[in-house]
mmCIF file with all atom_site columns, C-alpha atoms in Angstrom:
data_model
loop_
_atom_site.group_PDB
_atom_site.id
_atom_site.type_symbol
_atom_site.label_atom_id
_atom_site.label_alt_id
_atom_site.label_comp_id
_atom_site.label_asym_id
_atom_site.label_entity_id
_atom_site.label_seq_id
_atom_site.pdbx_PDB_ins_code
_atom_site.Cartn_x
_atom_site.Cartn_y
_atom_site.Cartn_z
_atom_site.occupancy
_atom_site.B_iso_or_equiv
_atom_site.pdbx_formal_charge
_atom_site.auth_seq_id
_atom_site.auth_comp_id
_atom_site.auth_asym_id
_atom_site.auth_atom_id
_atom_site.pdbx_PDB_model_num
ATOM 1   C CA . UNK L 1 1   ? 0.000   0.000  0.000  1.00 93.00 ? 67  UNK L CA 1
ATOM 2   C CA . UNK L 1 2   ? 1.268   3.514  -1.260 1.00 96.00 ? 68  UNK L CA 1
ATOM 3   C CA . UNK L 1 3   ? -0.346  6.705  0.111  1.00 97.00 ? 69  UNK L CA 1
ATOM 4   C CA . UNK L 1 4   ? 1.594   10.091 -1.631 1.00 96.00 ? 70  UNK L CA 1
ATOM 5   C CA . UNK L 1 5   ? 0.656   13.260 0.127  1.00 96.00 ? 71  UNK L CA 1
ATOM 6   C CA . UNK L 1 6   ? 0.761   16.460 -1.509 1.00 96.00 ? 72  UNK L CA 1
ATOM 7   C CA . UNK L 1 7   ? -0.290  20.097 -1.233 1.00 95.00 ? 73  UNK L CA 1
ATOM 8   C CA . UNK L 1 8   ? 1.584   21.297 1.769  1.00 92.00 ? 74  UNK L CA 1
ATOM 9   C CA . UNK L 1 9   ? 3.689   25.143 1.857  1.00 96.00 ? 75  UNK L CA 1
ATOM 10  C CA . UNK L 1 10  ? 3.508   28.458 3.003  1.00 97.00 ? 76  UNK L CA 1
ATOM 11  C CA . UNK L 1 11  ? 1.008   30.669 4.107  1.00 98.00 ? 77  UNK L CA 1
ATOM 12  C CA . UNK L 1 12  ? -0.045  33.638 6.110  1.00 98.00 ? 78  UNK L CA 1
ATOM 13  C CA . UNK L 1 13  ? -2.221  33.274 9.494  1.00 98.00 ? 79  UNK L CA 1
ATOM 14  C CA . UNK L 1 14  ? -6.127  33.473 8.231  1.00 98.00 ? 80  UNK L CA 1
ATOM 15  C CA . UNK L 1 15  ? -5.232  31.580 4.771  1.00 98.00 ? 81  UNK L CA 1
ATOM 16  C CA . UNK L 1 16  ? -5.909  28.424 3.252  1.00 98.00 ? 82  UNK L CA 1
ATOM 17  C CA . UNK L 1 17  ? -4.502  25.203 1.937  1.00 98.00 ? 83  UNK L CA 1
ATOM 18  C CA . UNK L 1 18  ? -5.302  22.409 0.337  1.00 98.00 ? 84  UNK L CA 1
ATOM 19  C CA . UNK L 1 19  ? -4.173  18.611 0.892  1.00 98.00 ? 85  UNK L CA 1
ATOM 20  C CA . UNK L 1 20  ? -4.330  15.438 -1.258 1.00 98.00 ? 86  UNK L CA 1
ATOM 21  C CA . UNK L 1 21  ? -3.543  12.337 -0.323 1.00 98.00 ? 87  UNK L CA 1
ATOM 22  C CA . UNK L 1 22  ? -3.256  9.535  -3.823 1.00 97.00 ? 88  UNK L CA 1
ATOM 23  C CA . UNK L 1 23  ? -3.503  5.379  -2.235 1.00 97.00 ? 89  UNK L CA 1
ATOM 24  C CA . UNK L 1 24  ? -2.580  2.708  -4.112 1.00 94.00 ? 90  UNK L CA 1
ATOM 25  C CA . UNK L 1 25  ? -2.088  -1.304 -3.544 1.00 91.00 ? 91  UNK L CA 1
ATOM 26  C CA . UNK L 1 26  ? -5.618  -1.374 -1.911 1.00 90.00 ? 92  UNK L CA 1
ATOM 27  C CA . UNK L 1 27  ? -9.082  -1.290 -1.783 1.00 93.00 ? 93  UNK L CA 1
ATOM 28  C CA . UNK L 1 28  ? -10.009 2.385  -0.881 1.00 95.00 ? 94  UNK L CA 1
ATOM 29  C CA . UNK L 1 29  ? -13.620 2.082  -0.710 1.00 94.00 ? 95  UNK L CA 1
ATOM 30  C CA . UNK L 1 30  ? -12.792 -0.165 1.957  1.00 95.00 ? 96  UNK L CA 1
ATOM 31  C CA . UNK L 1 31  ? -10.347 2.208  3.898  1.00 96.00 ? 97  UNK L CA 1
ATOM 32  C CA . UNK L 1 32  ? -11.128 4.981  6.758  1.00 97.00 ? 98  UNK L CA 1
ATOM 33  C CA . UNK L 1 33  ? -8.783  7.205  5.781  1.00 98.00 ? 99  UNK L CA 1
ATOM 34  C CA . UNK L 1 34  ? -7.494  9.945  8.352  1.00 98.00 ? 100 UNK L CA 1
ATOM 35  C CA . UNK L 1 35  ? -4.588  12.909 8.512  1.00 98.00 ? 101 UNK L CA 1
ATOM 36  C CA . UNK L 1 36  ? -2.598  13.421 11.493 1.00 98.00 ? 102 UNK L CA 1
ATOM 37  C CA . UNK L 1 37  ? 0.273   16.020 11.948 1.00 98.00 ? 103 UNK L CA 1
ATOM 38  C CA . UNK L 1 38  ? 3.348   16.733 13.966 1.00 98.00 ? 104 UNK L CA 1
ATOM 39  C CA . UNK L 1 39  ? 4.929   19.633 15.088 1.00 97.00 ? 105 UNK L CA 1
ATOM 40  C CA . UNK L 1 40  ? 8.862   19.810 16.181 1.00 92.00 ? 106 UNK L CA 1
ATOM 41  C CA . UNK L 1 41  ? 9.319   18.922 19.433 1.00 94.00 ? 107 UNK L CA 1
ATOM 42  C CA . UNK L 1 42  ? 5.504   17.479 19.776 1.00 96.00 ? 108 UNK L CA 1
ATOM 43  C CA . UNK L 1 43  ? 3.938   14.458 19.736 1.00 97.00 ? 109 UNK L CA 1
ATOM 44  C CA . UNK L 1 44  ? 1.918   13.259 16.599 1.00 97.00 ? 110 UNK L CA 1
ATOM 45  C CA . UNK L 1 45  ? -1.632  14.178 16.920 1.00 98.00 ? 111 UNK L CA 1
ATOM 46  C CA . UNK L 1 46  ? -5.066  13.193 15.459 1.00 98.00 ? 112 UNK L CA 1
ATOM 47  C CA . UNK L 1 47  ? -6.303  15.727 12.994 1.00 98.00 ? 113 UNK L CA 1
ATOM 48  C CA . UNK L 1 48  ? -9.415  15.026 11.071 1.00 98.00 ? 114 UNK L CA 1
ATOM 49  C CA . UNK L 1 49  ? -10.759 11.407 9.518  1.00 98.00 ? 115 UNK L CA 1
ATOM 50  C CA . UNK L 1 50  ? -13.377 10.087 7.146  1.00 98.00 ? 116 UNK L CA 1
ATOM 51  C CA . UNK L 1 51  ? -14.581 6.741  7.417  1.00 97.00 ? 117 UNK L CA 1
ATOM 52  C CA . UNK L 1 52  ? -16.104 4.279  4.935  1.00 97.00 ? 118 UNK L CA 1
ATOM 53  C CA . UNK L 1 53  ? -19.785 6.080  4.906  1.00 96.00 ? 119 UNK L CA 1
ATOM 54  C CA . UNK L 1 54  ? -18.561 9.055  4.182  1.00 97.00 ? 120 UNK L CA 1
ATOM 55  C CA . UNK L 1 55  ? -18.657 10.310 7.655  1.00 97.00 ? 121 UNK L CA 1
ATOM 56  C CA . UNK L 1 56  ? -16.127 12.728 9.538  1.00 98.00 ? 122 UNK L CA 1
ATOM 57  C CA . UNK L 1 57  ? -14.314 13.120 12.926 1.00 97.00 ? 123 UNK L CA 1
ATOM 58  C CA . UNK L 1 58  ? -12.117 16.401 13.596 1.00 98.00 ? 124 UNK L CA 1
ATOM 59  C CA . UNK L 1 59  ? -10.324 17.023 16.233 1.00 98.00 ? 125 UNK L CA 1
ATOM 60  C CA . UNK L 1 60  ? -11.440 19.936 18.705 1.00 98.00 ? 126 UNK L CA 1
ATOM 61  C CA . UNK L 1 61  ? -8.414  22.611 17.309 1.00 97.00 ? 127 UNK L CA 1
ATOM 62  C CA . UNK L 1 62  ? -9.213  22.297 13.959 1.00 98.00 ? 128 UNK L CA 1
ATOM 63  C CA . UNK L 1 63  ? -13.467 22.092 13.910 1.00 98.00 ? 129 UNK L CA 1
ATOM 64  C CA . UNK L 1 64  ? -15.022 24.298 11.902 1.00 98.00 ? 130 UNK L CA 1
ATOM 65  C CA . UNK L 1 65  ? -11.853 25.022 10.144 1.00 98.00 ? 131 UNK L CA 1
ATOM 66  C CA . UNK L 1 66  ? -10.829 22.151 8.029  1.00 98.00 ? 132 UNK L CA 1
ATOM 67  C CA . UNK L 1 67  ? -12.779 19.517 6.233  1.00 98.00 ? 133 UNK L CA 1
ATOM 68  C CA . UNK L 1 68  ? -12.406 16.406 4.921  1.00 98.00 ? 134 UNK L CA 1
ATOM 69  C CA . UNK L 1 69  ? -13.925 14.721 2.062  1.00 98.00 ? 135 UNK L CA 1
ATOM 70  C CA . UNK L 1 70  ? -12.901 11.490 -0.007 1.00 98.00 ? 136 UNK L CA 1
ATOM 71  C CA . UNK L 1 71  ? -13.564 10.305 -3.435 1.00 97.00 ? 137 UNK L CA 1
ATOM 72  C CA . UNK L 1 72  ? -12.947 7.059  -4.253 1.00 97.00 ? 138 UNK L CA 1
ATOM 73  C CA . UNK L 1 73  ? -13.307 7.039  -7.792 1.00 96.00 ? 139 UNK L CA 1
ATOM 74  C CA . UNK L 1 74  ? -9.675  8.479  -7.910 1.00 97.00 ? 140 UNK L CA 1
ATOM 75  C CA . UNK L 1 75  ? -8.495  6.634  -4.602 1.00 97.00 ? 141 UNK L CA 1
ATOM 76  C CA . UNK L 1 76  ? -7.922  9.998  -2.729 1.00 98.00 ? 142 UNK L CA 1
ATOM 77  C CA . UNK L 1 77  ? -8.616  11.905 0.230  1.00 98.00 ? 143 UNK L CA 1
ATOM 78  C CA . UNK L 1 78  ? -8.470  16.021 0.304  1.00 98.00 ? 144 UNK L CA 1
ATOM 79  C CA . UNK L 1 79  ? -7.836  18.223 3.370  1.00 98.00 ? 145 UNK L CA 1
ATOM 80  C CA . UNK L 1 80  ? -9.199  21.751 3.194  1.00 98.00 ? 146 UNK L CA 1
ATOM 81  C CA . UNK L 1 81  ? -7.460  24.023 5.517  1.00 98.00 ? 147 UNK L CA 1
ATOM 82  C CA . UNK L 1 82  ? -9.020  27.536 6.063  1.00 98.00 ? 148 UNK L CA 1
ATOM 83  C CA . UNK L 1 83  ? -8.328  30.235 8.816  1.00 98.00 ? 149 UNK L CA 1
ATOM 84  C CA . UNK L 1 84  ? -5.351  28.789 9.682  1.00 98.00 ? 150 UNK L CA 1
ATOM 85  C CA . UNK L 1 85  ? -3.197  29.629 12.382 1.00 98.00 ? 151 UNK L CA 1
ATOM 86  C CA . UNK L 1 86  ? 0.649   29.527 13.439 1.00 97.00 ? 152 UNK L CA 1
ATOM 87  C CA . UNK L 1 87  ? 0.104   26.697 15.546 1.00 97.00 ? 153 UNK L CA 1
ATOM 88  C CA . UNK L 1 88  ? -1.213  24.627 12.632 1.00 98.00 ? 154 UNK L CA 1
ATOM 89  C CA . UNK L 1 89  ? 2.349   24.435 11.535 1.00 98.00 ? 155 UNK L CA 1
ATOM 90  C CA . UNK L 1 90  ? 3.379   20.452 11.378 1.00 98.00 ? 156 UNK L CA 1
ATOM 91  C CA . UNK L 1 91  ? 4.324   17.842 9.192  1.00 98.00 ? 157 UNK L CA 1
ATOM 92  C CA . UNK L 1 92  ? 0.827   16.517 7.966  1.00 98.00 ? 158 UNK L CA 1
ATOM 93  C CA . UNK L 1 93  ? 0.339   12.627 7.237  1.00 98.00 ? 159 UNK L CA 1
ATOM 94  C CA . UNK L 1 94  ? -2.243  10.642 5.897  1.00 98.00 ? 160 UNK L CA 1
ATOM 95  C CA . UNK L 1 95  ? -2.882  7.460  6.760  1.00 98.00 ? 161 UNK L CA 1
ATOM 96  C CA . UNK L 1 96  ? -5.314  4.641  5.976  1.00 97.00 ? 162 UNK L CA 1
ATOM 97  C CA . UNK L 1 97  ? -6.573  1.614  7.669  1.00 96.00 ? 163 UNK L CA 1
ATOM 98  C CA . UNK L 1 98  ? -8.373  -1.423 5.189  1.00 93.00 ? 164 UNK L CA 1
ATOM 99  C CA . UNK L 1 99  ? -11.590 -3.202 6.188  1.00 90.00 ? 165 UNK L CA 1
ATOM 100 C CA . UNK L 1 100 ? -12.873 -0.947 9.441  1.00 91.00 ? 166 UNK L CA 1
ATOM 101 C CA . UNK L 1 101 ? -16.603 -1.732 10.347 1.00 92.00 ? 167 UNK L CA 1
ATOM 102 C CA . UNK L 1 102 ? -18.674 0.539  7.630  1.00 92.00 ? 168 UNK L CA 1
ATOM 103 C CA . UNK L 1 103 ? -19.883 3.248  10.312 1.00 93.00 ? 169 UNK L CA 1
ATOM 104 C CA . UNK L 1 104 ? -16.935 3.250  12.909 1.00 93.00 ? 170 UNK L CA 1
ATOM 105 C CA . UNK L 1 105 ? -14.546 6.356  12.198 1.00 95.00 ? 171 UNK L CA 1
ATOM 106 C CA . UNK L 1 106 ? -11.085 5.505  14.002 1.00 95.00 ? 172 UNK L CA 1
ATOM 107 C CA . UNK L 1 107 ? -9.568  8.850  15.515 1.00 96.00 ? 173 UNK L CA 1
ATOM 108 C CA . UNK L 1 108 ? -6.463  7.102  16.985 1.00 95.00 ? 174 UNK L CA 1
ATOM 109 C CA . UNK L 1 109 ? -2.805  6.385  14.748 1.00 93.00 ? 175 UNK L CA 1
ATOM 110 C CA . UNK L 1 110 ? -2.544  3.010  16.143 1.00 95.00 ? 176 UNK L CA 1
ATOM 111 C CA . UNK L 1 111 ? -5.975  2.005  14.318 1.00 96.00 ? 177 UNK L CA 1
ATOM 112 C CA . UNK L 1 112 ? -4.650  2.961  10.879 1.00 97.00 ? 178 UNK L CA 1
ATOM 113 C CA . UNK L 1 113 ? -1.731  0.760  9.482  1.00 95.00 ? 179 UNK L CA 1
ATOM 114 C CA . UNK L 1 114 ? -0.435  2.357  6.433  1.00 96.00 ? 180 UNK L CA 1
ATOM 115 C CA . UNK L 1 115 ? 1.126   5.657  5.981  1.00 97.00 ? 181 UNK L CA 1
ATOM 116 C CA . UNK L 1 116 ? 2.270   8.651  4.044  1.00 95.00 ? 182 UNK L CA 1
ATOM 117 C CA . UNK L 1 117 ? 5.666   10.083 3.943  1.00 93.00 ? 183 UNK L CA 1
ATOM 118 C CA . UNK L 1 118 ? 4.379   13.644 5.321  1.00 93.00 ? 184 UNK L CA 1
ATOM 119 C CA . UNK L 1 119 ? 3.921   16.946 3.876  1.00 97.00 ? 185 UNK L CA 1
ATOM 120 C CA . UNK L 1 120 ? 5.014   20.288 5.606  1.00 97.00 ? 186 UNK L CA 1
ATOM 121 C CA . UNK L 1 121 ? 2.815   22.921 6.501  1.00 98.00 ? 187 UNK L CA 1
ATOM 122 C CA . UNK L 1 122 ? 3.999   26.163 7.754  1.00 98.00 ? 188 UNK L CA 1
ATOM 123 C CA . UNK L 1 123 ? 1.599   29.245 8.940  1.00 98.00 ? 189 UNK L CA 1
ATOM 124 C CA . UNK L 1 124 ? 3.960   32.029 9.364  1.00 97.00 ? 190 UNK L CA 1
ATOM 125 C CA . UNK L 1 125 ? 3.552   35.835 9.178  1.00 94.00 ? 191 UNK L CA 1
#
């Protein structure tokens, strides 16, 4: 399994960016997919995930901000990042976890298996 992140760079605070995340070597349909992100110095933390119905967990720092959606005709997931801050800066990964129930949405990195190499994300003024 292959998962290629893309979409990271600069931005102000209060600006947007968009995240992709391309799998291959499975069966996406079957996959909750999720992004997590790390900052220098922190531990790796749960952002947002969408599992096999379509539905979505986010964590509590980034509600209302981000969103994330999936299409698996092309096997990939999408992050949209808006009013973003300074301490959104991290190395973002995705990450993607085969044959979950159909309505259970894991929120922790042990429950996914596979993973992205990272992308860097960097809210600066």
């Amino acid at each position: 399994v292959q998962l290629q992140a893309s979409g990271g760079g600069s931005v102000q605070p209060g600006g947007s960016l968009s995240l992709s995340c391309v799998v291959s070597g499975s069966i996406f349909s079957n996959c909750a997919m999720g992004w997590f992100r790390q900052a220098p110095g922190k531990e790796r933390e749960f952002v947002a995930a969408i599992g096999r119905d379509f539905s979505a967990e986010y964590s509590d720092s980034v509600k209302g901000r981000f969103v994330i959606s999936r299409d698996n005709a092309v096997n990939t997931i999408h992050l949209q990042m808006n009013a973003l801050k300074p301490e959104d800066t991290a190395v973002y990964y995705c990450a993607s976890e085969l044959g979950t129930e159909y309505y259970y949405t894991p929120r922790s990195d042990y429950e996914f298996s596979d993973w992205g190499q990272g992308t860097q994300v960097t809210v600066s003024s």
